[in-house]
Amino acid sequence: MLGHVAEDLLASHNREYDVEPPYDIAEAGDLPADRFSDRELSWLAFNQRVLELAENELVPLLERAKFLAIFASNLDEFFMVRVAGLKRRIAAGVAVPAASGLLPREVLDRSLSRSRELMDRQAESWRKVVLPALVEEGIDILRWDELNLSERDDMSRFFAERIFPVLTPLAVDPSHPFPYISGLSLNLAVVVRNPTTGGEHFARVKVPPLLPRFVKVAEGRYVPLEDVMAEHLGQLFPGMEVTQHHTFRVTRNEDLEVEEDDAENLLAALEKELLRRKFGPPVRLEVEESIDPQVRALLLSELGVTEAEVFELPGPLDLRGLFAIASLDRAELKYPGFVPSTHPHLAEVETANPADMFHALNQRDVLVHHPYDSFSTSVQRFIEQAAADPQVLAIKQTLYRTSGDSPIVDALIDAAEAGKQVLVLVEIQARFDEQANIKWARQLEHAGCHVVYGVIGLKTHCKLSMVVRDEPDGLRRYAHLGTGNYHPKTARLYEDLGLLTSDPVVTEDVAHLFNHLSGFSLRSGYRRLLVAPQGVRTGLLERIEREVQHHLAGRPARVRLKVNSLVDEALSDALYRASQAGVPVDLWIRGICTIRPGIPGLSDNIRVRSVLGRFLEHSRIFWFENGGEPVVAIGSADLMHRNLDRRVETLVWLKEPDHLTELGDLFDLGFDEGTSSWWLQADDTWVAHQTDDDGKPLRDLQERLIATRGRRRQTEPIS
């Protein structure tokens, strides 16, 4: 246990992170009570937009299959976290309405109903749209009855050699209780009859998760793994008659709850909680629509799910397996190939090799835009060069999510082994990456890195890297501040921004923030950063109010925000008031948005757009017109309670005119009516704008950026 002195220090440290009481939306009495849509239903609307990409014939076919898989994966997480949370609140007797005015029970009922509609739509999109299109392209996803005799023989051999050895049938009888069904596992419910006694028995057989979800039968022909298993169940129950088999799948509460009392040994507490995750209560049961009523009733009874939590669907269940189909080597059925290029300010003139990062950053700040600008020759190169440079004395790094074979982790280990001071702040509570982050944390510790786990009661979500280098004129700091994780693989799929800089003001701010995170610093003020939970909400509120004052004084005023989600009521109300004052407000939101635009007298001046495509729009940009001299920030924070109150987040104000121009052009492109996007309406519906009046496709923003990035590299001067 901590000693009394340490406890006192810890208490004073945590008081710095005390947040104001939750914003009382009733205080805004002059604003209508129904001004917010529900965040859970808004998230489901986002996943509907993902589904619409799967239905869009303008999207390459295998990409449409992938979007079906993404939709399924997204919905799994929604149930594991959001639906599970609603059920916890209801069970605890929480009767406080959400900002939308809905009680937890109402939100749960509407979420289940809407989820049912979307799952039915997904199944229909698969069976009637995507599957027939795949067949036309020579990719057949078959059921067992559609295989020819030769293929059935091949699958029988495959079953005997690859499947049968790993199967474990679990019977249910007085001596065998109903087995535990792990979350997201695919299972066969089997009914067998004893031919001697006539007695019937129930058994469960788990579909092995490490075998291919769709088994390749022949070139271009695949069959679901559970179909192969179902046809050979007699081999698992010799002497018995298999009378029924039905596929089912359970989703469980898999959100983690680590008690703050355990925080002094957070690593051990989290590992213990990860074990509990496997045994979370069920929140959804998916069954094939052909299931026998008695088997269905048995599953409901034994699993403890309600009728509203049962989803009957046509097979095959669990379309996440389509990720494998989407990865087939059929380039003509995918988005055109794209290879990120080195940012021109980070490439040598003659050789086009990666530049000396420290020399380049002494010349200017560099704003990188991934995946259009290569992550490996910018951010990764920055850390790798620092690890190898004998003049570098120290590296400080935050890690929220990273990949299993991360060159970032390897570089940090190399730096520590070379004798450099390496501090790594690992967020081991990054949802669904906890186990991996524990592994990397221990690996870094064993290599000699100083590993810390952030601040008790908060997640460290900011994206920061700092290098301290001994140079002829003294020590100099270099930093990277980004909107996305240090994850080389997702950096090729996620759209993000990052600032590479040696600006002494920014790097001093970053240094103080690292000291705050790893020690007992009481500093809360920064010159070029906004830091949550103390400063992001208040800083943005001040900026919005300044825009109102600029507008009232007749100066140029405008607010433009690009975030993944907008939920925070205080900021939303500030945007409503800015709109009422006449300030144009443009909101570029990928996911959740609880603001209602276009309501007369309230949000006439608010526009909300959403862009989805081959890359996941993930950057966060905060633009304020500021009387004609724009101030712009990028950072890690979305506008949600968890980001602003329960996480360490950072925004950095940009100062280079060309960076402001680049981001201004990006906003102009995103809100141009010739750009394909979804538009949010006052009634909470999203309308797709993907073709013009003549039916021609509108501009694909991401494809345009790929093209313009290429042209920029051909024309822009390189230092």
C-alpha positions as a printed Julia matrix, in Angstrom:
719×3 Matrix{Float64}:
   0.0     0.0     0.0
   1.09    3.59   -0.47
   2.49    5.37    2.52
   0.7     8.38    4.01
   3.07   10.85    2.35
   2.6     9.24   -1.05
  -1.16    9.18   -0.52
  -1.17   12.92    0.24
   0.89   13.64   -2.86
  -1.42   11.48   -4.93
  -4.48   13.27   -3.59
  -3.05   16.7    -4.41
  -2.08   15.45   -7.86
  -5.58   14.16   -8.57
  -7.24   17.36   -7.4
  -5.66   18.98  -10.43
  -7.9    16.74  -12.5
 -11.15   17.47  -10.68
 -13.76   18.34  -13.27
 -16.71   20.63  -12.96
 -20.06   19.05  -12.13
 -21.85   17.69  -15.19
 -23.24   20.43  -17.39
 -26.83   21.14  -16.43
 -28.67   21.37  -19.75
 -31.68   22.79  -17.92
 -29.63   25.93  -17.22
 -29.92   26.83  -20.89
 -33.56   27.69  -20.4
 -33.8    29.79  -23.56
 -32.89   26.77  -25.71
 -35.49   24.11  -26.55
 -35.49   21.01  -24.37
 -35.53   18.68  -27.39
 -32.41   20.13  -29.02
 -30.31   16.96  -28.6
 -30.69   13.65  -30.4
 -29.79   10.45  -28.58
 -26.14    9.42  -28.76
 -26.84    5.66  -29.01
 -29.32    6.11  -31.84
 -26.92    8.53  -33.55
 -24.22    5.85  -33.38
 -26.58    3.35  -35.0
 -27.19    5.93  -37.73
 -23.42    6.02  -38.28
 -23.35    2.25  -38.68
 -26.22    2.55  -41.14
 -23.97    4.78  -43.25
 -21.35    2.02  -43.17
 -24.02   -0.41  -44.37
 -24.97    1.99  -47.17
 -21.4     1.79  -48.43
 -21.87   -1.99  -48.72
 -25.04   -1.36  -50.74
 -23.49    1.29  -52.99
 -22.78   -0.06  -56.48
 -20.18    2.7   -56.97
 -18.0     0.99  -54.33
 -15.81   -1.88  -55.62
 -17.35   -5.27  -54.87
 -14.83   -6.73  -52.42
 -14.81   -3.4   -50.58
 -18.58   -3.76  -50.22
 -18.05   -7.19  -48.67
 -15.56   -5.61  -46.29
 -18.03   -2.92  -45.28
 -20.54   -5.66  -44.42
 -17.89   -7.16  -42.14
 -17.09   -3.75  -40.64
 -20.79   -3.17  -39.99
 -20.98   -6.51  -38.15
 -17.84   -5.81  -36.11
 -19.06   -2.32  -35.2
 -22.4    -3.67  -34.02
 -20.7    -6.33  -31.9
 -18.82   -3.6   -30.04
 -22.0    -1.54  -29.69
 -23.67   -4.42  -27.88
 -20.6    -5.33  -25.81
 -20.18   -1.78  -24.54
 -23.16    0.51  -25.1
 -26.05   -1.94  -24.73
 -24.24   -3.59  -21.82
 -23.89   -0.18  -20.18
 -27.58    0.58  -20.61
 -28.47   -2.75  -19.01
 -26.17   -2.0   -16.07
 -27.82    1.37  -15.51
 -31.28   -0.15  -15.63
 -30.28   -2.93  -13.24
 -28.84   -0.33  -10.85
 -32.12    1.6   -10.89
 -30.71    4.65  -12.65
 -33.69    6.66  -13.85
 -31.94    9.86  -14.95
 -32.85   10.75  -18.53
 -30.15   11.32  -21.13
 -29.67   14.72  -22.73
 -32.13   13.58  -25.39
 -34.78   13.3   -22.66
 -35.0     9.51  -23.0
 -34.74    7.24  -19.96
 -32.28    4.31  -20.08
 -35.1     1.81  -20.66
 -36.41    3.87  -23.58
 -32.94    4.15  -25.11
 -32.4     0.39  -24.72
 -35.74   -0.48  -26.3
 -35.14    1.86  -29.24
 -31.55    0.65  -29.65
 -32.64   -2.99  -29.77
 -35.42   -2.22  -32.22
 -33.17   -0.18  -34.5
 -30.43   -2.79  -34.31
 -32.92   -5.44  -35.37
 -33.91   -3.39  -38.41
 -30.27   -2.85  -39.38
 -29.3    -6.51  -38.91
 -32.23   -7.58  -41.08
 -31.13   -5.04  -43.68
 -27.55   -6.31  -43.53
 -28.72   -9.9   -44.06
 -30.85   -8.83  -47.02
 -28.0    -6.77  -48.49
 -25.77   -9.81  -48.28
 -28.21  -12.32  -49.74
 -29.83  -10.18  -52.42
 -27.13   -7.68  -53.4
 -23.53   -8.54  -52.51
 -23.67  -12.34  -52.7
 -25.22  -12.42  -56.23
 -22.66   -9.84  -57.37
 -19.84  -12.03  -56.03
 -21.26  -15.02  -57.89
 -21.17  -13.02  -61.12
 -17.47  -12.39  -60.48
 -16.72  -16.06  -59.9
 -16.71  -15.94  -56.09
 -19.31  -18.39  -54.73
 -20.18  -18.62  -51.04
 -22.07  -21.91  -51.03
 -24.08  -23.9   -48.53
 -23.42  -27.62  -48.15
 -26.33  -28.65  -50.36
 -24.84  -26.65  -53.23
 -21.56  -28.62  -53.29
 -21.06  -31.33  -55.89
 -20.13  -34.89  -54.9
 -16.42  -34.42  -55.47
 -16.39  -31.26  -53.34
 -18.28  -33.02  -50.56
 -15.68  -35.78  -50.55
 -12.91  -33.18  -50.29
 -14.67  -31.48  -47.4
 -15.16  -34.82  -45.63
 -11.42  -35.35  -45.76
 -10.85  -31.79  -44.57
 -13.19  -32.43  -41.64
 -11.39  -35.62  -40.66
  -7.91  -34.1   -40.92
  -8.36  -30.47  -39.77
 -11.65  -30.03  -37.94
 -12.54  -33.21  -36.03
  -9.34  -33.28  -33.93
 -10.07  -29.85  -32.38
 -13.81  -30.28  -31.67
 -15.16  -30.81  -28.16
 -18.87  -31.69  -27.96
 -20.37  -30.64  -24.63
 -23.49  -32.53  -23.56
 -26.23  -31.17  -21.32
 -27.79  -33.62  -18.87
 -28.15  -33.95  -15.07
 -24.4   -34.59  -14.73
 -23.34  -32.02  -17.33
 -24.64  -28.47  -16.72
 -25.27  -26.12  -19.61
 -21.8   -25.11  -20.86
 -20.4   -21.61  -20.75
 -20.77  -19.96  -24.18
 -17.97  -17.49  -24.81
 -18.78  -14.08  -26.26
 -18.82  -13.75  -30.06
 -18.17  -17.47  -30.55
 -20.13  -19.29  -33.25
 -21.79  -22.47  -32.0
 -23.91  -25.39  -33.11
 -26.84  -26.38  -30.9
 -27.23  -30.11  -31.51
 -30.09  -32.44  -30.55
 -29.31  -36.16  -30.55
 -31.58  -39.17  -29.92
 -30.64  -42.43  -28.24
 -31.99  -45.06  -30.67
 -32.4   -47.56  -27.84
 -34.28  -45.47  -25.31
 -35.66  -42.8   -27.63
 -34.44  -40.14  -25.24
 -33.3   -36.83  -26.69
 -30.32  -34.85  -25.47
 -28.88  -31.41  -26.13
 -25.23  -30.71  -26.88
 -23.19  -27.71  -27.89
 -20.3   -27.77  -30.37
 -18.13  -24.65  -30.74
 -17.01  -23.64  -34.22
 -13.18  -23.41  -33.95
 -12.28  -19.69  -34.19
  -8.76  -20.3   -35.54
  -9.88  -22.21  -38.63
 -11.0   -20.39  -41.8
 -14.5   -18.96  -41.43
 -15.19  -19.78  -45.09
 -13.41  -22.95  -46.21
 -12.01  -22.94  -49.74
 -13.58  -25.85  -51.67
 -12.15  -25.05  -55.1
 -10.94  -21.95  -56.93
 -13.56  -19.27  -56.27
 -15.79  -21.61  -54.23
 -16.18  -21.41  -50.44
 -18.43  -23.01  -47.83
 -19.09  -21.88  -44.22
 -17.09  -23.89  -41.69
 -20.22  -24.63  -39.64
 -21.85  -26.26  -42.67
 -18.96  -28.71  -42.94
 -19.2   -29.45  -39.22
 -22.97  -29.88  -39.3
 -22.77  -32.49  -42.06
 -20.36  -34.63  -40.0
 -21.87  -34.33  -36.51
 -22.56  -38.07  -36.5
 -18.83  -38.63  -36.04
 -18.93  -36.65  -32.8
 -21.85  -38.63  -31.39
 -21.28  -42.25  -32.5
 -24.24  -44.51  -31.91
 -26.61  -41.56  -31.54
 -28.97  -40.07  -34.09
 -28.44  -36.37  -34.84
 -31.97  -35.03  -35.24
 -31.34  -31.27  -35.24
 -28.55  -28.72  -35.48
 -28.83  -24.96  -35.35
 -26.23  -22.19  -35.43
 -26.26  -19.58  -32.68
 -24.0   -16.83  -31.35
 -23.89  -14.94  -28.06
 -22.66  -11.38  -27.41
 -21.61  -10.57  -23.84
 -20.84   -7.5   -21.78
 -17.12   -7.1   -22.4
 -16.53   -3.61  -21.06
 -13.96   -3.47  -18.29
 -14.51   -1.94  -14.87
 -11.3    -1.41  -12.88
 -11.96   -0.06   -9.42
  -9.95    3.06   -8.61
  -8.89    1.48   -5.3
  -6.94   -1.0    -7.4
  -5.11    1.71   -9.3
  -1.91    1.46   -7.25
  -1.46   -1.9    -8.95
  -3.3    -1.12  -12.15
  -1.52   -3.75  -14.21
  -2.56   -6.6   -11.91
  -6.07   -5.21  -11.5
  -6.56   -5.0   -15.23
  -5.27   -8.52  -15.83
  -7.77   -9.78  -13.25
 -10.57   -7.86  -14.94
  -9.61   -9.27  -18.35
 -10.31  -12.73  -16.97
 -13.74  -11.55  -15.77
 -14.52  -10.14  -19.21
 -14.9   -13.67  -20.56
 -17.78  -14.25  -18.14
 -19.77  -11.07  -18.69
 -23.56  -11.43  -18.85
 -25.14  -11.96  -22.29
 -26.59   -8.93  -24.07
 -27.59  -10.5   -27.41
 -28.42  -13.93  -28.83
 -28.28  -14.46  -32.6
 -29.93  -17.59  -34.01
 -30.7   -18.82  -37.5
 -34.32  -18.19  -38.41
 -34.88  -21.92  -38.98
 -34.18  -22.78  -35.34
 -36.54  -25.22  -33.58
 -38.79  -23.4   -31.06
 -37.85  -25.78  -28.24
 -34.13  -25.33  -28.83
 -34.66  -21.59  -29.01
 -36.53  -21.64  -25.69
 -33.76  -23.69  -24.08
 -31.1   -21.19  -25.18
 -33.13  -18.26  -23.86
 -33.65  -19.97  -20.53
 -30.08  -21.15  -20.0
 -28.43  -17.94  -21.22
 -30.81  -15.62  -19.39
 -31.58  -13.35  -22.33
 -34.9   -11.66  -22.93
 -37.07  -12.06  -25.98
 -36.1    -8.56  -27.11
 -32.44   -9.61  -27.13
 -32.96  -12.51  -29.55
 -32.23  -11.83  -33.22
 -33.42  -14.4   -35.76
 -31.48  -14.12  -39.01
 -30.92  -16.1   -42.2
 -27.6   -17.92  -42.22
 -24.75  -17.71  -42.26
 -24.4   -15.84  -38.96
 -21.42  -13.64  -38.1
 -20.56  -11.89  -41.34
 -17.27  -10.68  -39.88
 -15.95  -13.67  -41.79
 -16.29  -11.59  -44.94
 -13.0    -9.88  -44.02
 -11.32  -13.0   -45.42
 -13.33  -12.84  -48.65
 -12.54   -9.13  -49.0
  -8.82   -9.93  -48.79
  -8.88  -12.19  -51.85
  -6.33  -11.34  -54.52
  -8.73   -9.71  -56.97
  -7.33   -6.22  -57.49
  -9.98   -5.36  -60.08
 -12.66   -5.72  -57.38
 -10.97   -3.37  -54.91
 -10.09    0.28  -54.62
  -7.21    1.22  -56.93
  -3.79    0.61  -55.48
  -2.34    3.46  -53.46
   1.15    3.83  -51.95
   1.71    6.75  -49.57
   4.61    9.02  -50.48
   7.16   10.83  -48.37
   6.16   14.38  -47.52
   8.2    16.68  -49.79
   9.71   18.51  -46.81
  11.03   15.19  -45.5
  12.7    13.94  -48.69
  16.14   14.74  -50.04
  16.27   16.63  -53.34
  18.48   14.32  -55.34
  17.87   10.84  -53.97
  14.29   11.01  -52.7
  15.56    9.13  -49.63
  14.17   10.03  -46.2
  15.72   13.23  -44.97
  17.64   13.84  -41.8
  14.58   14.49  -39.64
  16.33   16.85  -37.25
  17.8    18.94  -40.04
  14.39   19.12  -41.75
  12.59   20.14  -38.56
  15.13   22.83  -37.85
  14.07   24.4   -41.15
  10.29   24.35  -40.61
   7.36   22.63  -38.94
   5.94   19.8   -41.03
   2.24   18.92  -41.07
   1.77   15.32  -42.25
  -1.58   14.01  -43.46
  -1.87   10.24  -43.29
  -2.33    7.99  -45.18
  -1.59   10.37  -48.05
   1.76   11.22  -46.45
   3.72    8.14  -45.47
   3.72    7.33  -41.75
   6.86    5.21  -42.09
   8.97    7.99  -43.63
   7.71   10.66  -41.25
   6.59    9.66  -37.74
   8.19    6.21  -37.69
  11.38    7.6   -39.22
  11.43   10.35  -36.57
  11.43    7.82  -33.72
  13.78    5.36  -35.42
  16.33    8.05  -36.22
  16.14    9.31  -32.65
  16.78    5.79  -31.35
  19.87    5.41  -33.57
  21.31    8.94  -33.2
  24.14    9.1   -30.63
  23.35   12.79  -30.02
  19.85   11.95  -28.78
  19.8    11.76  -25.0
  16.15   11.0   -24.28
  12.9     9.93  -25.9
   9.46   10.29  -24.36
   6.48    8.59  -25.95
   2.79    7.87  -25.39
   1.34    4.58  -26.65
  -2.43    4.08  -26.73
  -2.68    1.4   -29.41
   0.07   -0.12  -31.5
   0.59   -3.2   -33.64
   1.97   -6.59  -32.65
   5.14   -6.16  -34.68
   5.53   -2.43  -34.13
   8.74   -0.8   -35.38
   7.91    1.99  -32.89
   8.23   -0.4   -29.95
  11.37   -1.92  -31.47
  12.95    1.52  -31.84
  12.18    2.44  -28.23
  13.75   -0.81  -27.05
  16.83   -0.15  -29.19
  17.1     3.34  -27.7
  16.91    2.05  -24.13
  19.47   -0.66  -24.82
  21.76    2.01  -26.29
  21.67    3.84  -22.96
  19.23    6.61  -23.82
  16.65    7.7   -21.29
  13.35    6.33  -22.6
  10.03    7.1   -20.97
   6.98    5.32  -22.37
   3.5     6.11  -21.15
   1.42    3.04  -22.0
  -2.36    3.26  -21.71
  -3.19   -0.3   -20.71
  -6.9     0.47  -20.52
  -7.28    1.1   -24.27
 -10.52   -0.77  -24.91
 -10.08   -4.24  -26.46
  -6.3    -3.69  -26.73
  -5.65   -4.16  -23.01
  -3.97   -7.55  -23.28
  -1.66   -6.44  -26.09
  -0.71   -3.25  -24.27
   0.16   -5.18  -21.1
   2.47   -7.34  -23.21
   4.25   -4.35  -24.78
   4.51   -2.61  -21.42
   6.35   -5.56  -19.9
   8.53   -5.96  -22.98
   9.54   -2.29  -22.75
  10.22   -2.58  -19.02
  12.46   -5.59  -19.54
  14.47   -3.6   -22.09
  15.14   -0.84  -19.58
  12.49    1.71  -20.58
  10.77    3.69  -17.86
   7.16    2.63  -18.27
   4.33    4.5   -16.55
   0.6     4.04  -16.84
  -0.63    7.58  -16.69
  -2.82    9.3   -14.15
  -5.16    7.47  -11.8
  -8.77    7.83  -12.88
  -7.91    9.02  -16.39
  -7.01    7.4   -19.67
  -4.04    8.9   -21.44
  -5.29    9.32  -25.0
  -2.99   12.11  -26.24
  -0.59   11.28  -29.08
   2.81   12.67  -28.21
   6.45   11.92  -28.89
   9.39   14.04  -27.75
  13.12   13.76  -28.45
  15.87   15.59  -26.55
  19.05   16.04  -28.61
  22.48   17.43  -27.72
  23.44   19.92  -30.44
  26.34   22.37  -30.81
  24.28   25.28  -29.48
  22.82   23.27  -26.58
  19.99   20.84  -25.92
  17.12   20.99  -28.37
  13.74   19.31  -28.22
  11.77   17.88  -31.11
   8.18   16.65  -30.95
   5.37   14.98  -32.8
   1.76   15.71  -31.84
  -0.9    13.76  -33.68
  -4.54   12.88  -33.99
  -3.99    9.14  -34.4
  -2.23    6.25  -32.71
   1.38    5.2   -33.22
   0.19    2.19  -35.17
   1.99    1.68  -38.5
  -0.69   -0.66  -39.88
  -3.74    1.47  -39.14
  -1.81    4.54  -40.32
  -2.33    3.14  -43.83
  -6.09    2.89  -43.27
  -6.92    5.79  -40.95
  -6.94    9.43  -42.02
  -4.96   11.43  -39.45
  -2.86   14.55  -39.03
   0.39   15.09  -37.19
   2.66   18.05  -36.47
   6.43   17.45  -36.45
   8.16   20.42  -34.89
  11.18   21.8   -33.06
   9.34   24.99  -32.09
  10.63   25.79  -28.59
   7.24   26.91  -27.31
   5.46   23.74  -28.38
   8.26   21.43  -27.27
   8.47   23.12  -23.86
   4.72   22.59  -23.46
   5.13   18.93  -24.39
   8.01   18.54  -21.93
   5.9    19.98  -19.11
   3.0    17.71  -20.03
   5.21   14.61  -19.93
   6.45   15.69  -16.5
   2.86   16.14  -15.43
   1.99   12.63  -16.58
   4.99   10.84  -15.11
   5.54   12.8   -11.91
   3.79   15.14   -9.5
   3.84   18.37  -11.47
   1.09   20.83  -10.62
   1.41   22.76  -13.89
  -1.89   23.26  -15.72
  -1.21   26.18  -18.08
   0.28   25.82  -21.55
   1.12   28.34  -24.27
   0.38   26.43  -27.49
  -1.54   23.43  -26.13
  -5.0    22.83  -24.78
  -4.93   19.87  -22.41
  -7.91   17.91  -21.1
  -9.42   17.45  -18.65
  -8.63   20.98  -17.49
  -8.42   23.03  -20.65
  -9.94   21.64  -23.84
 -13.62   22.33  -23.16
 -13.0    25.75  -21.61
 -10.55   26.7   -24.35
 -12.97   25.77  -27.11
 -15.87   27.52  -25.37
 -13.79   30.7   -25.2
 -12.97   30.46  -28.89
 -16.62   29.96  -29.87
 -17.62   32.99  -27.8
 -14.9    35.06  -29.51
 -16.41   34.13  -32.88
 -19.75   35.48  -31.69
 -18.08   38.74  -30.65
 -16.26   38.99  -33.99
 -19.54   38.52  -35.84
 -21.37   41.11  -33.74
 -18.54   43.56  -34.46
 -18.86   42.95  -38.2
 -15.61   41.03  -38.53
 -15.27   37.65  -40.3
 -16.48   34.86  -38.05
 -16.9    31.13  -38.58
 -16.48   27.85  -36.68
 -15.39   24.69  -38.52
 -14.86   21.45  -36.61
 -13.84   18.01  -37.81
 -14.17   15.27  -35.18
 -15.26   11.68  -34.9
 -18.09   12.42  -32.46
 -19.87   15.45  -31.02
 -21.85   14.75  -27.85
 -20.78   17.31  -25.23
 -23.8    19.42  -24.28
 -21.89   22.51  -23.14
 -20.05   22.81  -26.44
 -23.18   21.95  -28.4
 -25.12   24.7   -26.66
 -22.29   27.15  -27.4
 -22.52   26.19  -31.07
 -26.3    26.62  -30.99
 -25.87   30.12  -29.52
 -23.24   30.98  -32.11
 -25.68   29.92  -34.82
 -28.43   32.03  -33.25
 -26.04   34.99  -33.3
 -25.44   34.45  -37.03
 -22.07   32.68  -36.96
 -21.75   29.98  -39.65
 -20.93   26.61  -38.07
 -19.7    23.7   -40.18
 -19.41   20.33  -38.45
 -17.65   17.45  -40.18
 -18.56   14.4   -38.08
 -17.74   10.8   -38.89
 -19.81    9.11  -36.2
 -22.07   10.39  -33.43
 -23.61   13.85  -33.62
 -26.28   14.88  -31.13
 -26.67   18.41  -32.52
 -29.73   18.96  -34.72
 -28.91   21.32  -37.61
 -31.29   23.42  -39.65
 -33.88   24.15  -36.95
 -35.33   27.65  -37.51
 -34.22   30.09  -34.86
 -31.83   27.6   -33.3
 -29.47   26.0   -35.78
 -30.21   27.69  -39.12
 -26.5    28.38  -39.55
 -25.25   24.9   -38.65
 -24.34   22.36  -41.34
 -23.35   18.79  -40.51
 -21.61   16.52  -43.01
 -20.2    13.0   -42.78
 -17.64   11.43  -45.11
 -17.01    7.68  -45.18
 -14.86    5.79  -47.63
 -11.82    3.6   -48.12
  -9.99    5.36  -45.28
 -11.43    5.89  -41.81
 -11.77    9.65  -41.3
 -10.1    10.05  -37.91
  -8.4    13.45  -37.66
  -9.67   16.19  -35.35
  -9.42   19.81  -36.55
 -10.66   22.94  -34.76
 -10.94   26.06  -36.97
 -11.95   29.54  -35.82
 -12.08   32.43  -38.32
 -10.99   34.92  -35.64
 -11.89   38.12  -37.45
 -10.01   37.15  -40.59
  -6.87   35.79  -38.92
  -7.79   32.1   -38.45
  -6.62   30.13  -35.44
  -6.55   26.39  -36.0
  -5.73   23.4   -33.82
  -5.37   19.67  -34.37
  -5.42   17.09  -31.64
  -6.51   13.83  -30.09
  -9.83   14.85  -28.53
 -13.33   14.16  -29.73
 -16.09   16.3   -28.24
 -17.45   13.7   -25.84
 -17.65   13.62  -22.05
 -15.04   10.87  -21.76
 -12.52   12.84  -23.85
 -13.05   16.15  -22.12
 -13.5    14.95  -18.53
 -11.92   11.51  -18.14
  -8.95   11.49  -20.5
  -5.69   13.31  -20.98
  -6.03   14.85  -24.44
  -4.03   17.49  -26.26
  -4.77   20.03  -28.96
  -1.94   22.05  -30.5
  -2.45   25.43  -32.17
  -0.83   25.64  -35.6
   0.97   28.78  -36.72
   2.42   28.16  -40.2
   0.3    29.91  -42.87
   0.67   27.03  -45.34
  -0.69   24.61  -42.73
  -3.73   26.8   -42.19
  -4.25   27.06  -45.93
  -4.02   23.29  -46.33
  -6.64   22.65  -43.64
  -8.86   25.43  -44.94
  -8.79   23.83  -48.37
  -9.65   20.49  -46.76
 -12.75   21.97  -45.12
 -13.75   23.65  -48.37
 -13.51   20.32  -50.17
 -15.45   18.46  -47.49
 -18.35   20.92  -47.56
 -18.41   21.47  -51.33
 -21.76   20.33  -52.7
 -19.91   18.47  -55.42
 -18.3    16.18  -52.82
 -19.94   12.87  -51.96
 -21.09   12.93  -48.32
 -24.04   12.46  -45.98
 -26.0    15.48  -44.74
 -27.65   15.49  -41.33
 -31.23   16.76  -41.24
 -33.16   18.4   -38.41
 -35.15   15.17  -37.87
 -31.96   13.16  -37.12
 -31.91   11.44  -40.51
 -28.8    11.36  -42.69
 -29.33   11.86  -46.42
 -26.72   10.51  -48.82
 -25.51   12.95  -51.48
 -23.51   10.69  -53.79
 -24.7    11.58  -57.3
 -25.66   14.81  -59.05
 -29.0    15.59  -60.68
 -27.95   13.64  -63.77
 -27.02   10.56  -61.76
 -23.27   11.06  -62.14
 -21.11   10.22  -59.11
 -20.03   13.18  -57.01
 -16.39   13.77  -56.19
 -14.8    11.21  -53.86
 -12.94   13.36  -51.34
 -10.34   10.74  -50.5
  -9.6     9.92  -54.13
  -9.23   13.64  -54.82
  -6.7    13.94  -51.99
  -4.74   10.99  -53.37
  -4.6    12.72  -56.75
  -3.76   16.21  -55.44
  -1.12   14.79  -53.11
   0.62   13.29  -56.12
   0.51   16.58  -58.0
   1.83   18.45  -54.97
   4.9    16.25  -54.83
   5.66   16.99  -58.45
   5.47   20.77  -58.05
   6.28   21.71  -54.45
   9.85   22.76  -53.62
  11.72   20.22  -51.52
  14.26   21.32  -48.95
